[in-house]
Coordinates of C-alpha atoms and ligand atoms in Angstrom, one line a residue:
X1 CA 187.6 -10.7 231.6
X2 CA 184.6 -9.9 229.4
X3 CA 184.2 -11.7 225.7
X4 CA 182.0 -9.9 223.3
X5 CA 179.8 -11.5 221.1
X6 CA 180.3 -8.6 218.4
X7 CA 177.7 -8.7 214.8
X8 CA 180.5 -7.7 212.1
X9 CA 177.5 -6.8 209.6
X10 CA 176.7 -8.4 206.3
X11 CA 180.5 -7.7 204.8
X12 CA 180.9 -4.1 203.7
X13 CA 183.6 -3.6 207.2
X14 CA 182.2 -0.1 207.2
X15 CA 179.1 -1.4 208.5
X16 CA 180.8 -3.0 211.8
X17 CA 179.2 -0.6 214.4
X18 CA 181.3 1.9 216.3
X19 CA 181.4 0.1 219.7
X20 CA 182.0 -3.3 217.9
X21 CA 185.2 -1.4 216.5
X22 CA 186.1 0.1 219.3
X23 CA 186.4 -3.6 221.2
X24 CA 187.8 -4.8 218.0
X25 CA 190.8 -2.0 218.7
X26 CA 191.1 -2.9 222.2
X27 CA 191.1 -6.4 222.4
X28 CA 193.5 -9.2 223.5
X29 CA 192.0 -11.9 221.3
X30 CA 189.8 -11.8 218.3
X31 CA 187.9 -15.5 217.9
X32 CA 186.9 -14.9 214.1
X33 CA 184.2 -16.8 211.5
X34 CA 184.2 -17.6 208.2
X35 CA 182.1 -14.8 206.6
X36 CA 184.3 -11.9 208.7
X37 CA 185.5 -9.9 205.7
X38 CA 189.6 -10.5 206.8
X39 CA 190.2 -6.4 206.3
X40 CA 188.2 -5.6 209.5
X41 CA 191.0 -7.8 211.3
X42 CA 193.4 -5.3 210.4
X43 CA 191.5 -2.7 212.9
X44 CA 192.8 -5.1 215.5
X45 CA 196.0 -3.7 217.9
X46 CA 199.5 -4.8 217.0
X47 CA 200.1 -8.2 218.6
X48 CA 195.9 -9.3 219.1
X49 CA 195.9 -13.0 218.9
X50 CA 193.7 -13.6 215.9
X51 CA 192.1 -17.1 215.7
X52 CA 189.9 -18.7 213.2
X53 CA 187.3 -20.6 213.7
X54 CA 185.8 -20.5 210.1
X55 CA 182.8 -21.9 210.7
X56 CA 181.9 -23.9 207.1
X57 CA 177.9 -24.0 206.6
X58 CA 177.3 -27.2 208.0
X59 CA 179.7 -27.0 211.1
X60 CA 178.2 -29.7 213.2
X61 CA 177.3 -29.6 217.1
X62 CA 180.8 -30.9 217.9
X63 CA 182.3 -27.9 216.3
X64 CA 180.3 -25.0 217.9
X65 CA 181.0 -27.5 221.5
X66 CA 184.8 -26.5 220.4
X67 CA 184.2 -22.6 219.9
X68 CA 182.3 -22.5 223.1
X69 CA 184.9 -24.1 225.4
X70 CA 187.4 -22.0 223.5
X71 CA 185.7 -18.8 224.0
X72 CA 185.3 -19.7 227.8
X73 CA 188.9 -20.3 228.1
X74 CA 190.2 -17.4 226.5
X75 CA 187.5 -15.3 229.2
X76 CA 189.2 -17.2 231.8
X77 CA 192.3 -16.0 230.7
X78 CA 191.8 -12.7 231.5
X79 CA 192.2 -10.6 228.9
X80 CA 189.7 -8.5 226.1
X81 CA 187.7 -11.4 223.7
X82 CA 186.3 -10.5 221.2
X83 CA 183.8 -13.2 219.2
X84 CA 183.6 -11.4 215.6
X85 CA 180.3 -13.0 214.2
X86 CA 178.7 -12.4 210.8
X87 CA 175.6 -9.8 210.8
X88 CA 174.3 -10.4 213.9
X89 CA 175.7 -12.5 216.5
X90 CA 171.9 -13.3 217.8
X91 CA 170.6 -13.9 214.1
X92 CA 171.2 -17.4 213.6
X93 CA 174.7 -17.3 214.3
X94 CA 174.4 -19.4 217.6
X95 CA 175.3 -16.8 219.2
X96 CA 172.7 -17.2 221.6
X97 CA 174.6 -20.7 222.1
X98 CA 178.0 -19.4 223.3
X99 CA 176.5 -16.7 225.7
X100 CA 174.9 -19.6 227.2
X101 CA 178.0 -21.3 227.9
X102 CA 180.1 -18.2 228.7
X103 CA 176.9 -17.6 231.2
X104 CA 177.2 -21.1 232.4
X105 CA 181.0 -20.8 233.0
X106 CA 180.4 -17.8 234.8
X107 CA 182.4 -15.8 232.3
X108 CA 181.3 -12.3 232.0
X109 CA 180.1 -11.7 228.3
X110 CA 178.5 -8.8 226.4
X111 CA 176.6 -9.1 223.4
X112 CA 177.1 -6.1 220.5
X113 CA 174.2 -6.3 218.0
X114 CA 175.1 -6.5 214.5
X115 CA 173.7 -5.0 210.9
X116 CA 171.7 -8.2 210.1
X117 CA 172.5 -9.4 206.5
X118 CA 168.6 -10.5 206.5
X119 CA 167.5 -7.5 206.6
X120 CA 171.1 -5.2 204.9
X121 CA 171.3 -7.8 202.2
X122 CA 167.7 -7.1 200.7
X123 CA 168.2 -3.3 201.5
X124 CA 171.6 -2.6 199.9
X125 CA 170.0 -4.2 196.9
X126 CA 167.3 -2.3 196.4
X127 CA 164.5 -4.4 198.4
X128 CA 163.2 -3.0 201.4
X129 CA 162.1 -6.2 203.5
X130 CA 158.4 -4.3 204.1
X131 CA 156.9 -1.7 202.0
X132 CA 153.9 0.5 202.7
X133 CA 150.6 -1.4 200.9
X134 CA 153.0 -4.5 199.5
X135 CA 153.9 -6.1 203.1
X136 CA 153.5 -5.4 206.2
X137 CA 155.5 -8.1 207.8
X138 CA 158.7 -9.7 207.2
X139 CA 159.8 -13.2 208.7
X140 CA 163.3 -14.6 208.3
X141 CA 163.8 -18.2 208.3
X142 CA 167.0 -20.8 208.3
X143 CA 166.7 -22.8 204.7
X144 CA 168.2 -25.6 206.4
X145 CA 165.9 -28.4 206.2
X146 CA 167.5 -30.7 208.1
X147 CA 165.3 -30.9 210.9
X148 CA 162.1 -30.3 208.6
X149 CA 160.1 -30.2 212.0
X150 CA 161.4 -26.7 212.7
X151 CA 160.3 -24.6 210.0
X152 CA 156.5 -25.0 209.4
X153 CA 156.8 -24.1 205.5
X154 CA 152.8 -25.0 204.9
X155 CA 152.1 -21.7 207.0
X156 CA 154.3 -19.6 205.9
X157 CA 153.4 -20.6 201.8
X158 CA 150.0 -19.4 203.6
X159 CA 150.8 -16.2 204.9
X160 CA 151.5 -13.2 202.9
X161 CA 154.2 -11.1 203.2
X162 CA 158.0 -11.1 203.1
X163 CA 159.7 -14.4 203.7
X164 CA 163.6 -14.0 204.3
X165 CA 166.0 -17.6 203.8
X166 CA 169.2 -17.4 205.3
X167 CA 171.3 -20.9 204.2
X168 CA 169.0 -21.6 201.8
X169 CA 170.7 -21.9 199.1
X170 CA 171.4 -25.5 198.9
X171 CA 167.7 -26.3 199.4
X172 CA 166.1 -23.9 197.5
X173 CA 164.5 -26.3 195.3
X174 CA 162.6 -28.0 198.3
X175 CA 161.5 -24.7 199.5
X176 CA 160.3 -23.3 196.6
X177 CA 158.4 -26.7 196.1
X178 CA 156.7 -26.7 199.8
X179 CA 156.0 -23.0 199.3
X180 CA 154.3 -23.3 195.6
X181 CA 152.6 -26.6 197.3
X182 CA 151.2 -24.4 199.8
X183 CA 149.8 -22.4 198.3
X184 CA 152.1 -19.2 197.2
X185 CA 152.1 -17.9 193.1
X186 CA 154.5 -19.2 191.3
X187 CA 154.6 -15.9 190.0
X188 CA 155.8 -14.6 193.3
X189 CA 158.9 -12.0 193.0
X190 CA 162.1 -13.7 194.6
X191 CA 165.5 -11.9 194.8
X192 CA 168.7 -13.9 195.1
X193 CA 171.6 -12.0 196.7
X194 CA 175.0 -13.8 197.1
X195 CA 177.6 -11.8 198.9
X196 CA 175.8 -9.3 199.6
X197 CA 177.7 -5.6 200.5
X198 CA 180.8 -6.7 199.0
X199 CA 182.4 -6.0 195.8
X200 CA 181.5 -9.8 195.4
X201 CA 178.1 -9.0 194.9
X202 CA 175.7 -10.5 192.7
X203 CA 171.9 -10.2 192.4
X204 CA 169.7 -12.5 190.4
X205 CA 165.8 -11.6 190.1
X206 CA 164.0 -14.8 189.6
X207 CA 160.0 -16.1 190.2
X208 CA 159.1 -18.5 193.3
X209 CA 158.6 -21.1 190.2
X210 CA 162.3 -20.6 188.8
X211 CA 164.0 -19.8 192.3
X212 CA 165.3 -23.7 191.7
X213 CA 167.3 -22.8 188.8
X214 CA 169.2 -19.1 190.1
X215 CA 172.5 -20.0 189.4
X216 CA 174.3 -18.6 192.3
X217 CA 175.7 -19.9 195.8
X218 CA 175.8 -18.9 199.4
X219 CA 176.1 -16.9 201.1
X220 CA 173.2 -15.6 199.5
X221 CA 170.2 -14.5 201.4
X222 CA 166.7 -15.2 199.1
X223 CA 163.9 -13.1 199.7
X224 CA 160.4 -14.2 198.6
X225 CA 157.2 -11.9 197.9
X226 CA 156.1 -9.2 196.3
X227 CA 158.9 -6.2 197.6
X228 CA 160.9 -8.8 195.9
X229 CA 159.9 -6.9 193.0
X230 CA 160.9 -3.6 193.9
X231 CA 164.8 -2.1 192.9
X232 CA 165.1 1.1 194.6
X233 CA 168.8 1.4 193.3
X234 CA 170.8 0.2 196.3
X235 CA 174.2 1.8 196.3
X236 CA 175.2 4.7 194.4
X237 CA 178.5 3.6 192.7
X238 CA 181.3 5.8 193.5
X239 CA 184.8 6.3 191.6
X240 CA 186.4 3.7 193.1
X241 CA 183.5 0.8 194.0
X242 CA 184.9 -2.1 193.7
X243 CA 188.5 -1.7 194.5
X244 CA 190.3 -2.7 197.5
X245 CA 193.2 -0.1 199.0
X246 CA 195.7 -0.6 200.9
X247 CA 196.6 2.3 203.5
X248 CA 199.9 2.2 204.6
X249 CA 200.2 5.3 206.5
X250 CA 200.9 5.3 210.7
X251 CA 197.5 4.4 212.5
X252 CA 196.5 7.6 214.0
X253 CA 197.3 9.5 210.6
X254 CA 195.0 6.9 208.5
X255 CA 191.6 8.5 209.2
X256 CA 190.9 11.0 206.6
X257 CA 192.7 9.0 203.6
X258 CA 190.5 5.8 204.6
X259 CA 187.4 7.6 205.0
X260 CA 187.8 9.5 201.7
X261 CA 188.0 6.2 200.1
X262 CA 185.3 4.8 201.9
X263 CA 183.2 7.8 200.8
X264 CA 184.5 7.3 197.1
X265 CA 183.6 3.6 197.1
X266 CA 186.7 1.8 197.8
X267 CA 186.7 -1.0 200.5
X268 CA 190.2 -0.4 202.7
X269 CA 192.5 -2.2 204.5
X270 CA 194.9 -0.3 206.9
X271 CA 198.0 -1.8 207.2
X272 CA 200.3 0.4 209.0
X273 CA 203.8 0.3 208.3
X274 CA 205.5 3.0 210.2
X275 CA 204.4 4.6 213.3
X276 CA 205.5 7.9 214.8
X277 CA 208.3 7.7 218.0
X278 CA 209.1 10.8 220.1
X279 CA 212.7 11.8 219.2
X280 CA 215.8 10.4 220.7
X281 CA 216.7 11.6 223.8
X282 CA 212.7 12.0 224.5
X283 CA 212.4 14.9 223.3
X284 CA 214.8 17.3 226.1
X285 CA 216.7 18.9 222.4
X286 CA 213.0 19.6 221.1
X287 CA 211.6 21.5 224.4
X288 CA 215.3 23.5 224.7
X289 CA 214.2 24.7 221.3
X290 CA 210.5 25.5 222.1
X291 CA 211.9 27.7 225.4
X292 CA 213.9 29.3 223.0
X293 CA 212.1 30.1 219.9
X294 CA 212.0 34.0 220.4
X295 CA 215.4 34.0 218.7
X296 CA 213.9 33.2 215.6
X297 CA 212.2 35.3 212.9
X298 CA 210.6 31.9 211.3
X299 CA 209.2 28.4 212.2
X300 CA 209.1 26.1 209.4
X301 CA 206.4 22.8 209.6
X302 CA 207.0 20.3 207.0
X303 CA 204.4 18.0 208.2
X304 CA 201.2 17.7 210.5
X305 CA 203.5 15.4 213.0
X306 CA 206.3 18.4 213.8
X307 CA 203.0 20.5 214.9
X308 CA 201.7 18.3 217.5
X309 CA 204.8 17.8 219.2
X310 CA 206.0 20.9 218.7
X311 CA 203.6 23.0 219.9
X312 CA 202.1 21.8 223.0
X313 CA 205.9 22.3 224.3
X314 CA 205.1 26.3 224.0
X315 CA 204.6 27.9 227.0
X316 CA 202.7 30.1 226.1
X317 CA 200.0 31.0 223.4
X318 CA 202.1 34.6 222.8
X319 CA 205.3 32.7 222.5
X320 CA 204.8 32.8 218.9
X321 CA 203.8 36.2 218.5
X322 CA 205.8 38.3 216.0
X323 CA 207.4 35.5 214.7
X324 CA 206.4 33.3 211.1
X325 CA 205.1 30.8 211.1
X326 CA 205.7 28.6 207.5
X327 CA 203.8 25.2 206.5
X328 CA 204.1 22.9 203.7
X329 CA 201.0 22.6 202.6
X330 CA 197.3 22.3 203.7
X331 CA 197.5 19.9 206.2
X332 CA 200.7 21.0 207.8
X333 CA 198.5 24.6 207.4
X334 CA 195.1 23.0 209.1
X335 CA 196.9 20.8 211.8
X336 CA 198.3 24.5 213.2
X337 CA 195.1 26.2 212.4
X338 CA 193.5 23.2 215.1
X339 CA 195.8 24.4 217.3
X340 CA 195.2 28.2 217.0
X341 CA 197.9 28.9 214.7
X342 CA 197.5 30.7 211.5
X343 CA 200.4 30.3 209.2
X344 CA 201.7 33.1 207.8
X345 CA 203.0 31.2 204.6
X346 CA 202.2 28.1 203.2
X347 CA 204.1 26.6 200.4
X348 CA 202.3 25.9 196.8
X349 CA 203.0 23.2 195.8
X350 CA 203.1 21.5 199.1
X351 CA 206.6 20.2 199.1
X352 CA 210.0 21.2 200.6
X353 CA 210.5 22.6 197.8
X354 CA 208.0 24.8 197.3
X355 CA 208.4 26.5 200.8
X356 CA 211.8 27.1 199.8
X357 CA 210.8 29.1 196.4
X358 CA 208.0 30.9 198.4
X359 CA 210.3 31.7 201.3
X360 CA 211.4 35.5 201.6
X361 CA 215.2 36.1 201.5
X362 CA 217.3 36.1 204.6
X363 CA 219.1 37.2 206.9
X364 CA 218.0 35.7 209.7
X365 CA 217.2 33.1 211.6
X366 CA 214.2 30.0 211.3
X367 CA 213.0 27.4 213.4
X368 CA 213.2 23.9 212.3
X369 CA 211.5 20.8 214.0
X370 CA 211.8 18.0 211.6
X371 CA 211.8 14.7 211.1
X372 CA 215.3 12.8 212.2
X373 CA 215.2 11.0 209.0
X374 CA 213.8 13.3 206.7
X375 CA 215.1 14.9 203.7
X376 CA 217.6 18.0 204.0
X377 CA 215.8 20.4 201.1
X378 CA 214.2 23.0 203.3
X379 CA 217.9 23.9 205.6
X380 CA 219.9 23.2 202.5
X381 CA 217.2 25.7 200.6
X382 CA 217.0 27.7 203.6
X383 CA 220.6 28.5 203.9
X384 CA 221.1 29.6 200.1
X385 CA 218.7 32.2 200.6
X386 CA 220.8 33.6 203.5
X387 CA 218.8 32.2 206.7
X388 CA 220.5 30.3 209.6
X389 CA 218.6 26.8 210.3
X390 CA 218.3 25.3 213.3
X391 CA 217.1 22.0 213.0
X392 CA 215.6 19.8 215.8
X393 CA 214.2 16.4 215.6
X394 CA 211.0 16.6 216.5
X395 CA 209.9 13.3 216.1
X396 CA 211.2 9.8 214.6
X397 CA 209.6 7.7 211.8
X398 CA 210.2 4.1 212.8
X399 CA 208.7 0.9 210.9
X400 CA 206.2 -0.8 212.5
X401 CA 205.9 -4.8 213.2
X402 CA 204.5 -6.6 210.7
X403 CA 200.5 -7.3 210.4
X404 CA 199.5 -10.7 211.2
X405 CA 199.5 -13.3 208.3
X406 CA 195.3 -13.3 208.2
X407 CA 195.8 -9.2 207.0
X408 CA 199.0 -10.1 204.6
X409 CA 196.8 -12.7 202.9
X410 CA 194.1 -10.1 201.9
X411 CA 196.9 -7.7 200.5
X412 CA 197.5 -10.0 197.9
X413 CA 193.8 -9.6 196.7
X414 CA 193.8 -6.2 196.7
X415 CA 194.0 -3.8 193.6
X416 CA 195.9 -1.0 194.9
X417 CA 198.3 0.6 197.6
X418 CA 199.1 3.9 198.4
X419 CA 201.7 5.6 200.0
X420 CA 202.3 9.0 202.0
X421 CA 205.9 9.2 202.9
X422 CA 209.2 7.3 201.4
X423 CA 209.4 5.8 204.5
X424 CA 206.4 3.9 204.2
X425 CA 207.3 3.2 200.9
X426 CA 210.6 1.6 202.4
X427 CA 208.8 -0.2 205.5
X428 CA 206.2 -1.8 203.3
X429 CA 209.3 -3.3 200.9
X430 CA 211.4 -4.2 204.1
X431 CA 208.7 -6.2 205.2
X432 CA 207.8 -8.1 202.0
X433 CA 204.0 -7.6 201.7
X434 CA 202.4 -8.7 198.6
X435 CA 202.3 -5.3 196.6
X436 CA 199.2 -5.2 194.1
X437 CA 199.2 -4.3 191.0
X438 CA 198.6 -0.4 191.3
X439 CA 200.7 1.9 193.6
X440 CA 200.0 5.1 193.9
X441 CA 202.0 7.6 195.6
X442 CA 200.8 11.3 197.2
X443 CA 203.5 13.4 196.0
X444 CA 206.8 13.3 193.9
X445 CA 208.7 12.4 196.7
X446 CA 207.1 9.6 197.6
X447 CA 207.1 8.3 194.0
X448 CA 210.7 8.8 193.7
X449 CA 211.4 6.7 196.2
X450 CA 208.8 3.7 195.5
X451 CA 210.6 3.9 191.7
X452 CA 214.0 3.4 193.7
X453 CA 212.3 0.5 195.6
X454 CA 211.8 -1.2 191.9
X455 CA 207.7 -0.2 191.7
X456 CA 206.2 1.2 189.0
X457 CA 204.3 3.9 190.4
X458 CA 200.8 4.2 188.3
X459 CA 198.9 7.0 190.2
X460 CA 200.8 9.9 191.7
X461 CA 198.3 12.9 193.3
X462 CA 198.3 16.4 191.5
X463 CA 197.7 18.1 195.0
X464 CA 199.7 16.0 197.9
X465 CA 197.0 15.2 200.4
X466 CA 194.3 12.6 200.5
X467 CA 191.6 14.1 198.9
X468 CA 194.5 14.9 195.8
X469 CA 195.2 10.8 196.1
X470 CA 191.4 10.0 196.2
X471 CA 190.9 11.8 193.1
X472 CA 194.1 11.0 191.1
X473 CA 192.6 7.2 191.9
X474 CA 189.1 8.1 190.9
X475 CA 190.7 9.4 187.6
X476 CA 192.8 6.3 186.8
X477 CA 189.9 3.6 188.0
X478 CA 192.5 0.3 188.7
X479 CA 189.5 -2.1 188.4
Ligands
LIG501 N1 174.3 -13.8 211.9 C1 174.2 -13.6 210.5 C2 173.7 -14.9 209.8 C3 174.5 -16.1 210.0 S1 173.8 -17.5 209.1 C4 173.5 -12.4 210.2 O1 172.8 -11.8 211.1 O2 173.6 -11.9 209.0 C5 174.7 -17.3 207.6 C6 173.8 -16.9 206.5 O3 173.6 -15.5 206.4 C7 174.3 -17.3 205.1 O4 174.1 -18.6 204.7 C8 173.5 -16.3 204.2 O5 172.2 -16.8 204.1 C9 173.4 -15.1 205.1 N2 174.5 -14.1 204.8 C10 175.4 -13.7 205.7 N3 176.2 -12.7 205.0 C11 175.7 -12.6 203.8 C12 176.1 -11.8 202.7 N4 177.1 -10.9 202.7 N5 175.4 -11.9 201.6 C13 174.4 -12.8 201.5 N6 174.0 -13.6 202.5 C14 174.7 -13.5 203.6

């Protein structure tokens, strides 16, 4: 089937484009390079075959031969490829190379552009590569020097405008040298950005004459003339820039806590430890009770999952009518709303607990679809106030497989993890992941039970939803 030749970006993973993580999601294999930040891997299905082929800088023709045949075999093989390049796969990433040889196999390929670090580098930093009355043109160039033939470095010393290096680093000397030689100021402006998007990043704001001596390594792009004396800010720091977070919550569910860290800064890595299961018996219980929920006064949500499976089971959009309908909290409240269901109650604070204390008294009957493992406080709360429960799983919380070792690696590296439910708590312990040095935990539940696990819980949300997690974390800044 198809490989794509997908640009990862620079290294922030949030600037992987859409379709390039869509593929990513959907593939069989992921052929991976050296300056992939590892955390997108982790947007890659349960059981991808992830293989490295970190490039190192001066990978010779043998090696890219190896990638190439590799890349056609794996096409051959029939499933999804995808070929995770940094930037741009068609920006000196030889790219251009290894759609040749899929061509030539007569593998179907597809390239997917990338966010160029030549030109996202510069920007992020403040530089834009052309600027109205200080260049009008912007020319990006390989630093290696190897083949001195290639690169005509008397011209471009010549021309004006904005010179961009890529690999350059280990030959800046020489360049500067041919450039000054040539005829360029040595006053020139000259920004040097190593690691550019990630929280690795670090600038240095030189001259063409002292570009030898800018003590930093690659990957760095270096970016000569005069925008190279503009800093228009780059990125505004948010609470959490800088830290990594783990997200341990069940795939479809990890949306809006990722994106609110993305939004606050944070760079994430989902590893999901549980995942949702329909209820045992596939569900027959859970669609009895739906037929029947007329005999009830009350239908009690503890969480957005019991909503989705319980509700499309109604017949009818009037099956609920005249009857209560009692969340949580705010999310168990909006993931009804999406469905056309206002509740009638929802519980402040958002736990079992609270729906309890702000349930009226019985008697009576209420509604139940749960969780088969969850906790018994709303029927054992229930009850004392007079009602009669009917419980029904509604769905099961099962662990999920363990991520591949390339995503368990970066969890040692990063700062914090958080957690939504004690069962994630308990799935990320059963499976022995490196746990970094800050947990933090979205309710008091949750932190109960990572305390029983033996972790010391550091940040525990005021409010128990992601945003309340996002800010307790932006309050106690872990790095
Ligand atoms: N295809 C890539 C470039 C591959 S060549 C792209 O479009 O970005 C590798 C070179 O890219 C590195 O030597 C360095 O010069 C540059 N580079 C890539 N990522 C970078 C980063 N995050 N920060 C600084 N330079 C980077």
């Amino acid at each position: 089937m198809t490989v794509y030749l997908v640009g990862a970006g620079p290294g922030d993973p949030g600037l992987l484009t859409r379709r390039g993580a869509a593929l990513l999601a959907a593939a069989d294999v992921v052929v991976y390079d050296r300056l992939v930040d590892r955390a997108l891997l982790s947007l890659a299905r349960q059981g991808a075959e992830l293989v490295d082929v970190g490039k190192s800088p001066d990978a010779g023709p043998g090696r890219q031969a190896d990638i190439n045949a590799l890349l056609v075999a794996h096409g051959r093989g029939g499933g999804t490829v995808v070929r995770l390049k940094g930037g741009d796969p068609f920006v000196f990433g030889r790219g251009g190379e290894e759609a040749e040889a899929l061509a030539t196999a007569g593998v179907p390929w597809e390239v997917v552009p990338g966010v160029t670090s030549a030109v996202a580098v510069p920007a992020a930093a403040g530089i834009p590569v052309t600027h109205r009355g200080l260049s009008t043109s912007v020319t990006v160039v390989t630093g290696h020097v190897g083949d001195p033939a290639s690169v005509d470095w008397d011209a471009f010393g010549r021309a004006g405008g904005t010179l961009v290096v890529l690999m350059g680093m280990a030959t800046r000397a020489e360049i500067a040298e041919r450039l000054l030689a040539a005829g360029r100021p040595p006053g020139t402006p000259v920004v040097v950005v190593e690691w550019g998007t990630t929280p690795e990043e670090r600038t240095v704001r030189t001259s063409l004459a002292e570009l030898a001596a800018a003590d930093l390594g690659s990957p760095a792009v270096i970016v000569i003339g005069p925008v190279a004396g503009l800093d228009l800010g780059g990125r505004a720091p948010g609470p959490l820039t800088g830290t990594t977070v783990v997200v341990t919550r069940a795939r479809h569910q990890a949306a809006d806590l990722a994106d609110a860290l993305v939004v606050a800064g944070a760079r994430v890595i989902e590893v999901p430890v549980i995942e949702i299961a329909p209820p045992a018996g596939d569900g027959a219980a859970l669609a009895q009770a739906a037929a029947r929920v007329a005999e009830h006064q009350w239908v009690a949500f503890t969480s957005a999952n019991a909503v989705t499976r319980f509700l499309p089971l109604l017949r009818d959009a009037r099956s609920l009518a005249g009857i209560g309908v009692a969340a949580v909290g705010a999310a168990t409240a909006a993931a009804l709303a999406e469905r056309g269901v206002a509740a009638d109650l929802v519980a402040e604070p958002a736990t079992a607990a609270g729906l309890v204390a702000a349930f009226p008294p019985g008697p009576g009957r209420v509604l139940f679809p749960r969780a088969a493992e969850g906790r018994d406080t709303l029927p054992v709360g229930l009850r004392a106030k007079g009602w009669q429960v009917d419980e029904v799983d509604a769905y099961r919380t099962v662990p999920a497989p363990p991520p591949p070792p390339e995503v368990a690696a970066v969890l040692a590296g990063a700062h914090v993890v958080t957690f939504g439910s004690p069962s994630a708590v308990r799935a990320y312990l059963d499976l022995a992941l490196p746990v970094p040095p800050v947990v933090a935990c979205i309710g008091p539940v949750t932190a109960a039970a990572a305390r029983k696990g033996g972790l010391e819980v550091a940040v525990e949300a005021a409010v128990p939803s992601a945003a309340g997690l996002v800010a307790a974390l932006g309050e106690n800044r872990p790095s």
